[in-house]
XYZ file of C-alpha atoms in Angstrom:
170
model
C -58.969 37.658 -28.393
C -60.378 37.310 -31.929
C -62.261 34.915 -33.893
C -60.030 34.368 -37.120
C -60.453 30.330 -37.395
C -56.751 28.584 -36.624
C -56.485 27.427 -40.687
C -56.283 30.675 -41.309
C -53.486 31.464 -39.218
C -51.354 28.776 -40.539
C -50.268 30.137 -43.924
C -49.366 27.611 -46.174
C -46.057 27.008 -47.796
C -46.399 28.035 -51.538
C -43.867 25.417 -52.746
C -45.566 23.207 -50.364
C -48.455 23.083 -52.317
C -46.698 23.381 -55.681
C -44.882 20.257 -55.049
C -48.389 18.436 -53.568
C -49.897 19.585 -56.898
C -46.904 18.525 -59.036
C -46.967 15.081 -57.367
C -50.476 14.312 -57.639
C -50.975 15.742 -61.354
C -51.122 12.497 -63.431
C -53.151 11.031 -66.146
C -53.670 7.002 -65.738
C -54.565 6.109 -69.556
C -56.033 2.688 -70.348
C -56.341 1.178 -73.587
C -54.237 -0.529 -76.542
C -50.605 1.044 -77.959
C -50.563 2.130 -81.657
C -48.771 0.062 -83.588
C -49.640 -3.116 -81.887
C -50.930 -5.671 -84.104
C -53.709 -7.982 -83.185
C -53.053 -11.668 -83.660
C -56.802 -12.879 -85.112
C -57.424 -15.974 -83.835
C -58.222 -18.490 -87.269
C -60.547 -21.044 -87.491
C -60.643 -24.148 -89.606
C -63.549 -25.346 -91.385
C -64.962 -28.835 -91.609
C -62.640 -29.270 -94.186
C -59.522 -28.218 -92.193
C -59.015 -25.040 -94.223
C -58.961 -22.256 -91.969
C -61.608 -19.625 -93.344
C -63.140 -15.983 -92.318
C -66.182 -15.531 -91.218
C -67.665 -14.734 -94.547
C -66.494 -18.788 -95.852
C -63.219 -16.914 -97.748
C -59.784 -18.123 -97.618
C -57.864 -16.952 -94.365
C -55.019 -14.385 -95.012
C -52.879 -14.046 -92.033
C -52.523 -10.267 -92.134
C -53.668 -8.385 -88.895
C -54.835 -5.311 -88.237
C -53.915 -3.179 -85.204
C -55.316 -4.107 -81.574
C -56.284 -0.230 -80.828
C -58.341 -0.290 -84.242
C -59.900 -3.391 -83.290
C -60.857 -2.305 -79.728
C -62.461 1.180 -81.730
C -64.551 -1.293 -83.838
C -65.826 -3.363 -80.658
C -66.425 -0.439 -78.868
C -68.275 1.824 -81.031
C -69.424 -0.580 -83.307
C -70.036 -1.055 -87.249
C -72.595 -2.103 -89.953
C -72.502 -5.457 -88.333
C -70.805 -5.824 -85.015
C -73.057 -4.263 -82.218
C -71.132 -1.478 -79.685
C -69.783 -2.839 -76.673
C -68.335 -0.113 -74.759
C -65.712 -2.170 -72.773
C -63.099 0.037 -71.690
C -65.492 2.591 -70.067
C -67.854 -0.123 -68.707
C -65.303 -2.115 -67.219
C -63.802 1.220 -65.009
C -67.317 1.987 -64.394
C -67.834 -1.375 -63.022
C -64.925 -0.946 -60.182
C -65.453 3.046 -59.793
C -65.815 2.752 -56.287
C -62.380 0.715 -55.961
C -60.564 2.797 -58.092
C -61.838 5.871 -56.284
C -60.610 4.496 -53.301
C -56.907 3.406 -54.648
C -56.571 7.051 -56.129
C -57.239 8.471 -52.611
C -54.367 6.022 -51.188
C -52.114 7.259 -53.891
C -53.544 11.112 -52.943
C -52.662 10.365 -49.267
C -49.125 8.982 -49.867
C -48.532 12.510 -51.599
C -49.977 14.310 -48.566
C -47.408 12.260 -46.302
C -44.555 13.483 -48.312
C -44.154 10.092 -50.039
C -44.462 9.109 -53.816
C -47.730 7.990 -55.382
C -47.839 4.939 -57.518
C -50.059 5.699 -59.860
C -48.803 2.061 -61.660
C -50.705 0.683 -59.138
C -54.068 2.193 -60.189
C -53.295 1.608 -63.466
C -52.741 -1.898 -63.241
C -55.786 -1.700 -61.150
C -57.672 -0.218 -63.771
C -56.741 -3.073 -66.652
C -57.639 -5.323 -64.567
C -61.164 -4.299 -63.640
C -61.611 -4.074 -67.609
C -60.330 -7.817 -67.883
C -62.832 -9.137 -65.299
C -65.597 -7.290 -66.877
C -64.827 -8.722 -70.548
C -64.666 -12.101 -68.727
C -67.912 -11.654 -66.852
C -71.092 -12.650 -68.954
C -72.195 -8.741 -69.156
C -72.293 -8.518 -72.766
C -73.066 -12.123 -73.452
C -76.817 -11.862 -71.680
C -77.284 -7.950 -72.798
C -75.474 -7.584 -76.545
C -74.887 -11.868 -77.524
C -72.575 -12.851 -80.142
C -74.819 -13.418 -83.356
C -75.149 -17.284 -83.945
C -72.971 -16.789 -87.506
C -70.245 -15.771 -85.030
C -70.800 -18.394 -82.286
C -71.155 -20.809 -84.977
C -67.655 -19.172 -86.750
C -65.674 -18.638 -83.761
C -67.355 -21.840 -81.340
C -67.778 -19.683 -78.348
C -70.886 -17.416 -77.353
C -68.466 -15.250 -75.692
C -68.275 -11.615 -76.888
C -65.041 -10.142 -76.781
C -63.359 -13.162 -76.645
C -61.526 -15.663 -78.971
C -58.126 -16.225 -78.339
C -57.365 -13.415 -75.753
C -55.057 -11.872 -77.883
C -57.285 -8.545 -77.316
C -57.868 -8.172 -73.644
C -54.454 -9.718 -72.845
C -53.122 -6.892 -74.519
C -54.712 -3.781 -72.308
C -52.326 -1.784 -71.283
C -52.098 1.600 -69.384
C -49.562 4.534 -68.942
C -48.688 7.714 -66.182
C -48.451 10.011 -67.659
């Protein structure tokens, strides 16, 4: 009789694990589409004009959502960062850990992962985070913007932004 553990007398399959790897190889991106163009919400003045921040004359023209999400995240000469995609993952780690390991455990039991699922998981732990008054006690609207916009909530104005998150599989 010899000691050789009984793992290593059951040789796995090589396409066995090819397929295992093949199935659970995928990238779950989160963030906003290029070409996507953010709808700014306008306000009107006392006056009923509707006017930007700065007191001009509103023009209408947008700008793309994912270059407005790379503004409010890294920030500019005078909008603080607020890190939202990453902090609102961070925020439900644990949960997505756990929904990737269901997704790894359908693949071990010969079934199909869906990895929509964790992505759709994953968009909407960075919704609830913008929601949540994180960066309103830590990094506050100024008051020219809470007096501009009426709200005190960072992040959000119309909820043409967050309601635009997206992810792929890729």
């Amino acid at each position: 009789m010899h000691n050789t553990p009984l793992a290593l007398l059951q040789v796995p399959d090589f396409h066995e694990i090819q397929n295992f790897i093949d199935n659970a190889n995928a990238d779950v991106l989160v963030g906003f589409l290029s070409g996507r163009q953010h709808v700014e919400t306008k306000h009107k003045d006392d006056s009923g004009e509707y006017k930007n921040r700065d007191g001009s004359k509103a023009s209408f023209e947008g700008m793309e959502t994912a270059e407005l999400a790379k503004i409010l995240t890294f920030g500019s000469a005078t909008i603080p960062a607020r890190p939202f995609i990453e902090e609102g993952l961070q925020s439900k780690k644990e949960e997505l850990k756990k929904e990737i390991g269901v997704q790894l455990d359908q693949i071990k039991n010969g079934k199909n992962a869906n990895w929509n699922k964790v992505g759709s998981k994953a968009v909407g732990a960075v919704q609830e985070f913008v929601r949540s008054d994180y960066y309103k006690s830590r990094v506050p609207n100024s008051k020219k913007t809470i007096d501009y916009k009426g709200s005190d909530r960072p992040l959000i104005d119309g909820g043409d932004l967050i309601n635009s998150l997206e992810f792929v599989v890729e």
